Short mmCIF file of C-alpha atoms and ligand atoms in Angstrom, two decimals:
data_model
loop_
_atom_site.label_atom_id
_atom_site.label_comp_id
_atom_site.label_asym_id
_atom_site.label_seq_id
_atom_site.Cartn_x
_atom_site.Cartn_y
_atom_site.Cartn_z
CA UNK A 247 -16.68 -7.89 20.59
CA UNK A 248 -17.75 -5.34 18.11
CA UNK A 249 -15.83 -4.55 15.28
CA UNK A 250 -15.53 -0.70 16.16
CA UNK A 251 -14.11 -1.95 20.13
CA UNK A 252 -11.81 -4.65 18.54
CA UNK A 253 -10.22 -2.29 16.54
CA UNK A 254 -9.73 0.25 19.31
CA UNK A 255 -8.26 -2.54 21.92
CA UNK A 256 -5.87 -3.82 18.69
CA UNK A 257 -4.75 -0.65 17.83
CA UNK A 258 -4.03 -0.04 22.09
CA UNK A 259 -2.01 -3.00 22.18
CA UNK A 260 0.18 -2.37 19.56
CA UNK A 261 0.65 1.48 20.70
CA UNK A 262 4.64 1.70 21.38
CA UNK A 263 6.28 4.10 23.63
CA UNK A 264 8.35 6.84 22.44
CA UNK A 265 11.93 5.86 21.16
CA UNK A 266 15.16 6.75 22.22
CA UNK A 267 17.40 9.26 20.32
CA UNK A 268 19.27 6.47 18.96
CA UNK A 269 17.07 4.43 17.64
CA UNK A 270 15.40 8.09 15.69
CA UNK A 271 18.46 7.92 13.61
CA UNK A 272 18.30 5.20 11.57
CA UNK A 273 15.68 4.48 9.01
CA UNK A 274 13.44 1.27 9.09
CA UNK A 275 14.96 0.11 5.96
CA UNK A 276 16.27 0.56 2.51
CA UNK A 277 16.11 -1.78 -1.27
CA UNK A 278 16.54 -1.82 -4.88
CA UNK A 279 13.49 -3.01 -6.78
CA UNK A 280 12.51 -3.45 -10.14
CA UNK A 281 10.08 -0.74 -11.88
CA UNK A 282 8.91 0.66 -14.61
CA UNK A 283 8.88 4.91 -15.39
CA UNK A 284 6.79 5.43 -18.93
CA UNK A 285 7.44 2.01 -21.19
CA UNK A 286 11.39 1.89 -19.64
CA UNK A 287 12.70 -0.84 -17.31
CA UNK A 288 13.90 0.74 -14.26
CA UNK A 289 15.33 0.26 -10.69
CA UNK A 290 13.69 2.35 -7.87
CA UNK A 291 15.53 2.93 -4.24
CA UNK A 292 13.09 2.73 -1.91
CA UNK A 293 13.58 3.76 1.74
CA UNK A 294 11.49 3.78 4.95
CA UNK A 295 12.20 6.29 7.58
CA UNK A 296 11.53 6.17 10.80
CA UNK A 297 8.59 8.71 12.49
CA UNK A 298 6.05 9.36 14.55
CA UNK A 299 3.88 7.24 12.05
CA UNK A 300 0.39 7.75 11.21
CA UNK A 301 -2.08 9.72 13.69
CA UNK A 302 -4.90 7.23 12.82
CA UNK A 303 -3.31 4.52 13.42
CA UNK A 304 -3.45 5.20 17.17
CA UNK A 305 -6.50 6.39 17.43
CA UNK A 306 -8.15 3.18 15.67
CA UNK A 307 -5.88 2.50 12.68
CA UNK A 308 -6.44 0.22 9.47
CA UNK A 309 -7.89 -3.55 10.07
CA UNK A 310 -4.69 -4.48 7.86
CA UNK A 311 -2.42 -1.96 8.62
CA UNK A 312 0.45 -2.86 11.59
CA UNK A 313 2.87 0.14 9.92
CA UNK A 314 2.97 1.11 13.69
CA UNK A 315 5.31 -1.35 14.33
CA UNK A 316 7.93 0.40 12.82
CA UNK A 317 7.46 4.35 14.13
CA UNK A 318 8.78 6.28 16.87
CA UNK A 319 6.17 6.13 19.22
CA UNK A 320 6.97 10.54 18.76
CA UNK A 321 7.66 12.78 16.47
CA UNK A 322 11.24 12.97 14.60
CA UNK A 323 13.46 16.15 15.31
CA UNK A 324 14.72 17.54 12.16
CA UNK A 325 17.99 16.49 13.33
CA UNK A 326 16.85 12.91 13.34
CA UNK A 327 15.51 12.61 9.86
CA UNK A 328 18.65 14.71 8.57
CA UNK A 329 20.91 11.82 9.84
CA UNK A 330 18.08 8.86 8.54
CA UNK A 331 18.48 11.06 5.10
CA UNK A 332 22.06 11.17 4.86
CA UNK A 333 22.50 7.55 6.27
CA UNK A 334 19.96 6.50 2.88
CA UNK A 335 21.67 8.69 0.53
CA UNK A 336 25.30 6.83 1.15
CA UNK A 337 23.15 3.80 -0.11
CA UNK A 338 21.24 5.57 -2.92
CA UNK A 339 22.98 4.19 -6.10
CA UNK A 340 21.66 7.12 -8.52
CA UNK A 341 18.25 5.02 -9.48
CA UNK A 342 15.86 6.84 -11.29
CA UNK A 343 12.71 6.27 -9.45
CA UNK A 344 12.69 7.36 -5.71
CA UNK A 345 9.93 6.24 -3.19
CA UNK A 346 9.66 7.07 0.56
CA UNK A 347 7.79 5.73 2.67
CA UNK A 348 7.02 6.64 6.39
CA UNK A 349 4.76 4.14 7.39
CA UNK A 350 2.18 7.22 7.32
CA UNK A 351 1.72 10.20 5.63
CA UNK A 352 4.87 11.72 4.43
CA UNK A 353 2.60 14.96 4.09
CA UNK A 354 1.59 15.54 7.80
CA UNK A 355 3.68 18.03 9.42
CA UNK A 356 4.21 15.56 12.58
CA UNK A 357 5.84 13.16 10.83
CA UNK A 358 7.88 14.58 8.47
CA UNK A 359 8.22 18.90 9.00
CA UNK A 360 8.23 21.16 6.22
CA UNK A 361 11.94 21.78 6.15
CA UNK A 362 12.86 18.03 6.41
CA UNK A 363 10.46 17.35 3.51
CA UNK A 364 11.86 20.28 1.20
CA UNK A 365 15.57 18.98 1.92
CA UNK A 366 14.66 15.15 1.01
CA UNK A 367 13.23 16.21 -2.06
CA UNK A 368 16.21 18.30 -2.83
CA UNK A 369 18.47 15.54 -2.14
CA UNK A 370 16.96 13.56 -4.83
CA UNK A 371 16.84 16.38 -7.28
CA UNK A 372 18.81 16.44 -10.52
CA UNK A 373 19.50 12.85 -9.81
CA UNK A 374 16.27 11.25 -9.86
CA UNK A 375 13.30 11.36 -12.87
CA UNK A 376 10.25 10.64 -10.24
CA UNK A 377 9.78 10.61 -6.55
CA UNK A 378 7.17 9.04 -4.62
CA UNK A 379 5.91 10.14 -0.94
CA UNK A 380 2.59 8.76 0.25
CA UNK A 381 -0.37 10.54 2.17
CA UNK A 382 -3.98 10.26 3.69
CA UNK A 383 -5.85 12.79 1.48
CA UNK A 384 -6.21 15.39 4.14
CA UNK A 385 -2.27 16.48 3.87
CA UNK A 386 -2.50 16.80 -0.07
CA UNK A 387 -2.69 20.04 -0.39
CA UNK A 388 -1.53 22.82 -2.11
CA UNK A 389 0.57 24.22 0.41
CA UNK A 390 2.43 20.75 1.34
CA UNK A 391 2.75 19.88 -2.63
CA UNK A 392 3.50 22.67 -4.27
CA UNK A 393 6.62 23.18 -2.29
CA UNK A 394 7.88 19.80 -2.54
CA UNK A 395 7.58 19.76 -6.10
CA UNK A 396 9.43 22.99 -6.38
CA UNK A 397 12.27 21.24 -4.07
CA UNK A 398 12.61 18.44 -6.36
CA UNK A 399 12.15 19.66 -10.11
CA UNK A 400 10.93 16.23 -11.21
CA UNK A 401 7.69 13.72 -11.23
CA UNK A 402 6.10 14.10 -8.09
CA UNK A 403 3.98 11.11 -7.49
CA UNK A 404 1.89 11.22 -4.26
CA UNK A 405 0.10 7.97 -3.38
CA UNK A 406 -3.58 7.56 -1.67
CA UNK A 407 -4.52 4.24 0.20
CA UNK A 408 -7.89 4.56 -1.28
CA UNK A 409 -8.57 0.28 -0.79
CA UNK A 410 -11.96 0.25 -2.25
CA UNK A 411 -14.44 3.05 -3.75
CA UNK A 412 -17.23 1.16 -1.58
CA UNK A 413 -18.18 3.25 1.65
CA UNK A 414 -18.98 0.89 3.64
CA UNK A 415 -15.74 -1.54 3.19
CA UNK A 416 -13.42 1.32 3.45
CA UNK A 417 -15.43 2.82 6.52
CA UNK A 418 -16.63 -0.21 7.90
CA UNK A 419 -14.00 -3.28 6.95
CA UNK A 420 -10.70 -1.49 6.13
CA UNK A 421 -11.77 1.22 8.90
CA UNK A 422 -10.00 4.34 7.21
CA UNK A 423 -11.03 7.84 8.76
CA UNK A 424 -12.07 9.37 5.27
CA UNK A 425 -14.92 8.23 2.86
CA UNK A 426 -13.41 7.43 -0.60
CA UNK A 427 -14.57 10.68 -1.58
CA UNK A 428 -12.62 12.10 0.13
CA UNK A 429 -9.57 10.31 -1.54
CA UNK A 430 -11.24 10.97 -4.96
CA UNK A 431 -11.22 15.29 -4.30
CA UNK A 432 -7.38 14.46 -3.00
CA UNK A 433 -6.62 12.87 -6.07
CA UNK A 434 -8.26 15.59 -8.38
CA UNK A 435 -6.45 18.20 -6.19
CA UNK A 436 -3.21 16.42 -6.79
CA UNK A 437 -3.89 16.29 -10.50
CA UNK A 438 -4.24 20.09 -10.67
CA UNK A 439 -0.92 20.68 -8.92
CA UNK A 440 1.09 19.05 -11.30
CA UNK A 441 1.70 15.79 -9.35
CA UNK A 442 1.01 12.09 -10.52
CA UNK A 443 -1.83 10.57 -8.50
CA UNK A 444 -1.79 6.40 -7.59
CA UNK A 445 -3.97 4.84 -5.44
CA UNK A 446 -4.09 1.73 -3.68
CA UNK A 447 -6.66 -0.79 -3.75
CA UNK A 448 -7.01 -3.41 -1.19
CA UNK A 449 -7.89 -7.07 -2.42
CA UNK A 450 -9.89 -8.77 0.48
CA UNK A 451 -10.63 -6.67 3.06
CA UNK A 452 -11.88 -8.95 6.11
CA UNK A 453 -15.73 -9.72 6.25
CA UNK A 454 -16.07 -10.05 2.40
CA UNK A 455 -15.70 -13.76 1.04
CA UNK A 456 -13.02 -14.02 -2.22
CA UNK A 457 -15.66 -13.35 -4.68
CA UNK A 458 -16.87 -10.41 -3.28
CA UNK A 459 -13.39 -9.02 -2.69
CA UNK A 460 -13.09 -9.79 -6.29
CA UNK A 461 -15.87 -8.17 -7.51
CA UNK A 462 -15.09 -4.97 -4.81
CA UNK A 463 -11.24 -4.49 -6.42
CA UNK A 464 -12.41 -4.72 -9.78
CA UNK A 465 -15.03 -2.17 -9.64
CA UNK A 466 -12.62 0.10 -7.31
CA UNK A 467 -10.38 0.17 -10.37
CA UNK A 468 -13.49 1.13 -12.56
CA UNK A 469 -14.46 3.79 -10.54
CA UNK A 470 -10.78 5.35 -9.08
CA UNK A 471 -9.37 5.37 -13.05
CA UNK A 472 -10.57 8.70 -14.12
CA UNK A 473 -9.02 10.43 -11.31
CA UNK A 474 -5.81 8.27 -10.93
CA UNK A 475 -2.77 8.12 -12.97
CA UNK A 476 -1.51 4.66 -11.61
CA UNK A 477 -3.96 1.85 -9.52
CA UNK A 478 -2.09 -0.42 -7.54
CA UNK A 479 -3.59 -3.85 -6.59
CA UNK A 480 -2.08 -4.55 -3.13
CA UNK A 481 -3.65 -8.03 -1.52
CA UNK A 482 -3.87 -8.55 2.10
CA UNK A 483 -1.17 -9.85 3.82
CA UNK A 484 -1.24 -10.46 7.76
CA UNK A 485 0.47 -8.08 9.58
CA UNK A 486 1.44 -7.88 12.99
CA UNK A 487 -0.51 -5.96 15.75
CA UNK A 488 -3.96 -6.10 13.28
CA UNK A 489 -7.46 -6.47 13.63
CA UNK A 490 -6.83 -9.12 10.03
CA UNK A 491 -4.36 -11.03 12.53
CA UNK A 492 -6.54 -11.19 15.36
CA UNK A 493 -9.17 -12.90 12.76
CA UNK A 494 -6.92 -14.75 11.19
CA UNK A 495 -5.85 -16.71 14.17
CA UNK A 496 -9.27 -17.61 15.11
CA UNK A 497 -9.70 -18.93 11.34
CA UNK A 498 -12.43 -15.93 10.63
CA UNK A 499 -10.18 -14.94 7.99
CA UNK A 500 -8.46 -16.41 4.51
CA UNK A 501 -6.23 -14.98 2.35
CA UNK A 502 -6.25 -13.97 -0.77
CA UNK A 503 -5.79 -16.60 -3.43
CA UNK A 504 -3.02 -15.49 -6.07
CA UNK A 505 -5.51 -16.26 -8.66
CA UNK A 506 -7.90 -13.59 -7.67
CA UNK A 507 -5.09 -10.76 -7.83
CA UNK A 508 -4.36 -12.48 -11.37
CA UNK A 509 -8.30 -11.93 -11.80
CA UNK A 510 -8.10 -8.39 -10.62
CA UNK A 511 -5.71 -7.45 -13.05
CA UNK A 512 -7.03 -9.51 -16.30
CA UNK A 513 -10.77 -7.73 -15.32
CA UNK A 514 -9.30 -4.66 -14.26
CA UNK A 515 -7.30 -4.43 -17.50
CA UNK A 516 -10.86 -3.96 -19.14
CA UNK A 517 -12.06 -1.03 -17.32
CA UNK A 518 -8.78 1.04 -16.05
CA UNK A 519 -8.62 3.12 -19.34
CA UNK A 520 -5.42 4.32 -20.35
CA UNK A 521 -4.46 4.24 -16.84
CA UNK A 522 -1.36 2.35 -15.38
CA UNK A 523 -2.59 -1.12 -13.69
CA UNK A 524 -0.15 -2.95 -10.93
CA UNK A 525 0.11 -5.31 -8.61
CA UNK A 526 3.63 -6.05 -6.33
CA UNK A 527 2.18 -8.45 -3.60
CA UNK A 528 3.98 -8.21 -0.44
CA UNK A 529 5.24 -11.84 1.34
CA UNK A 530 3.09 -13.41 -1.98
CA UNK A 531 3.57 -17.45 -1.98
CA UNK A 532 4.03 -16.98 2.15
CA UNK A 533 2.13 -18.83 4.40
CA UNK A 534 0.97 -14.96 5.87
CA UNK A 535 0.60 -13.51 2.32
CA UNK A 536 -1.65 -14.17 -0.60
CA UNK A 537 -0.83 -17.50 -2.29
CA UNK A 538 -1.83 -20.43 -3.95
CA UNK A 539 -1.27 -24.18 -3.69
CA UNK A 540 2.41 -23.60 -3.33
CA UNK A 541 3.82 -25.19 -6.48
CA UNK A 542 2.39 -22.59 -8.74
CA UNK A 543 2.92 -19.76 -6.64
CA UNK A 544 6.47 -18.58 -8.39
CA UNK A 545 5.33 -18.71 -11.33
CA UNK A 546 1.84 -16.91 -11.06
CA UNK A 547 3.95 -14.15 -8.74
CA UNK A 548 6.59 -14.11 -11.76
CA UNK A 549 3.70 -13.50 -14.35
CA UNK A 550 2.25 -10.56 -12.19
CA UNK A 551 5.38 -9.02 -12.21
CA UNK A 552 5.60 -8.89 -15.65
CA UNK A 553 2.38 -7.43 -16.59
CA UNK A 554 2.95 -4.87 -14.15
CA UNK A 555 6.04 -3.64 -15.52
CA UNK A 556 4.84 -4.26 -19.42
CA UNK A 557 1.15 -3.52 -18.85
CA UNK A 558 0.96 -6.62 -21.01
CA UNK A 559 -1.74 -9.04 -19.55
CA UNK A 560 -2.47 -10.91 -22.02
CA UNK A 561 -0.31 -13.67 -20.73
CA UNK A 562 -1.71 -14.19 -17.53
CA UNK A 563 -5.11 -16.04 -19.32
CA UNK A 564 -2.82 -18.73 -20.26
CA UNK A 565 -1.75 -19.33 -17.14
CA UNK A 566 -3.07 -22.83 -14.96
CA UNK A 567 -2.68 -25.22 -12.00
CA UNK A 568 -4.97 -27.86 -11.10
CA UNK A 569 -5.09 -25.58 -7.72
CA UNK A 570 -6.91 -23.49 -9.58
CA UNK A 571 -10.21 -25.39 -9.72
CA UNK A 572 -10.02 -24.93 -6.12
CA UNK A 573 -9.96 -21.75 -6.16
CA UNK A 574 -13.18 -21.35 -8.33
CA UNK A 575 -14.86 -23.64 -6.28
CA UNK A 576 -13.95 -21.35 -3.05
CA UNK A 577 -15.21 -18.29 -5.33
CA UNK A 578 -18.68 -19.95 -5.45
CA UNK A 579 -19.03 -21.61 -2.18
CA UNK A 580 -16.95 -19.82 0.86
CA UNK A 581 -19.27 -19.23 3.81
CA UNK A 582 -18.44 -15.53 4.69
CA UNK A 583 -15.82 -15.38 6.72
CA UNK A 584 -14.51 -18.53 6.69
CA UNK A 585 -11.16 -20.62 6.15
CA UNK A 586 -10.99 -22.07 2.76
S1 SF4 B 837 -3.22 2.04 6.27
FE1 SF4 B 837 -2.47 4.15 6.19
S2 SF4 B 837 -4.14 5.34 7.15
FE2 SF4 B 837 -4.46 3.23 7.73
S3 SF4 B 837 -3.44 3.05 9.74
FE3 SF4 B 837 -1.98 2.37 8.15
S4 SF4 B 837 -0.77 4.16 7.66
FE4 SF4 B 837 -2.62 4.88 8.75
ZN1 ZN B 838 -1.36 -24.12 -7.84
#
């Protein structure tokens, strides 16, 4: 199977079909996590609501990406996302830093309307310092941005699933509909509207061996600093419904070692600028997320953590496991493609 018709048959298999009123009035979920906003310690509320979910994931979708799972299978009424919205906000403990997600683009008219968006971001206003919506670079524009801003009052911060500044990963690996200049014009746009640009960068893509993902995330975060304000580091984990699952169960795909997002960021601290460097790996230490050898997996995940939210990394050189010889070894001699 080619990679362009495996991608098409995952992304048919996964397709869901359109939800019941019920089910379009809850959101997916809601948390409290630990963040940073300038050099202060902060919590951030984060909620997911539930919508139609993003366009390209149905017509092909992200070889990582099974946000799908979680969507409507049609588009939200307003009605709908007014109840998800109030549902959140009886939840919504007056945190600072506000991010919502829609497992899409919380900028395409589809999945969240104009009205819907404008009352969210009101909600939030006066109470929180920053809010965070996410987009493909298409919907950042003026006319979708300038009136959220102007509903909230605050930090906008819009993030860009950029994953690598190499063509040919993000068209041909990651499969994203855009080439990263596209994301890099978004960005620059987003810049001159007053909002806070982040992008993420994906660590491992499938078809590149752990060096070269390496070497790809560390020269994304080169290249994406001038026009970002924050670079996130998000390794591969396996999610449901993918074309990285589908590999991964026939062993044509590893995951990323903890040590190379600890690599990322200790390179990457070298060439991001003045520019905010993170990393938050998702289900990190699980069998389906990045991870080491298991006993040092807490504490490498704990060290992360903290340079993320100090933008210290100093400490993570001293950090060590005999796992970690392993890993270099891997670095030098993994076949492409194969389990480790
Ligand atoms: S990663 Fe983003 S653009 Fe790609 S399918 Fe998922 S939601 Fe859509
Ligand atoms: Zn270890």
């Amino acid at each position: 199977m080619t990679q362009e018709s495996l991608a098409r048959a995952v992304a048919r298999d996964r397709h869901l079909p359109p939800a019941a009123t019920e089910g379009a009035r809850r959101y997916v979920n809601a948390w409290v996590e630990p963040e940073a906003l300038g050099g202060e310690r902060v919590e951030a509320f984060v909620l997911i609501l539930r919508t139609r979910g993003c366009y390209w994931a149905d017509a092909k979708g992200c070889s990582m990406c099974g946000y799908s799972k979680d969507t409507l299978g049609r588009s939200a009424t307003p009605e709908e996302l007014a109840e998800q919205l109030g549902r959140a906000l009886e939840r919504y403990g007056g945190q600072p830093y506000v991010k919502v997600y829609t497992s899409g683009s919380f900028l395409d008219d589809r999945e969240v309307d104009p009205v819907s968006r404008a009352k969210l971001a009101g909600a939030f206003a006066g109470r929180a310092r920053r809010l965070l919506v996410e987009t493909l670079p298409e919907f950042a524009t003026a006319e979708r941005v300038v009136p959220l801003k102007e509903a909230f009052g605050g930090e906008l911060e819009v993030a860009l699933g950029l994953e690598s500044t190499d063509p040919t990963v993000l068209g041909k690996f990651v499969h994203k509909n855009a080439p990263p200049s596209a994301y890099l014009d978004a960005a620059d746009r987003l810049r001159a509207l007053g909002a806070s640009p982040k992008a993420y960068l994906l660590l491992k893509p499938p078809y590149l061996t752990e060096s070269e993902a390496l070497a790809d995330t560390v020269r994304s975060i080169a290249e994406a600093a001038p026009h970002f304000d924050t670079l996130s580091v998000n390794p591969v984990h396996i999610q449901k419904g993918t074309v990285v699952e589908w590999l991964y169960r026939r062993d044509r795909y590893r995951l990323p070692w903890l040590w190379s997002v600890v690599e990322a960021l200790r390179e990457g601290a070298r060439v991001r600028g003045s520019r905010r460097l993170v990393s938050f790996p998702t289900a990190g230490g699980l069998p389906r997320g990045p991870h080491n050898c298991g006993r040092c997996d807490r504490t490498v995940l704990a060290a992360i953590e903290e340079a993320s939210l100090s933008q210290e990394f100093e400490a993570l050189e001293s950090l060590d496991c005999s796992c970690r010889s392993r890993w270099e070894s891997v670095r030098e001699l993994e076949p492409l493609g194969a389990e480790a």
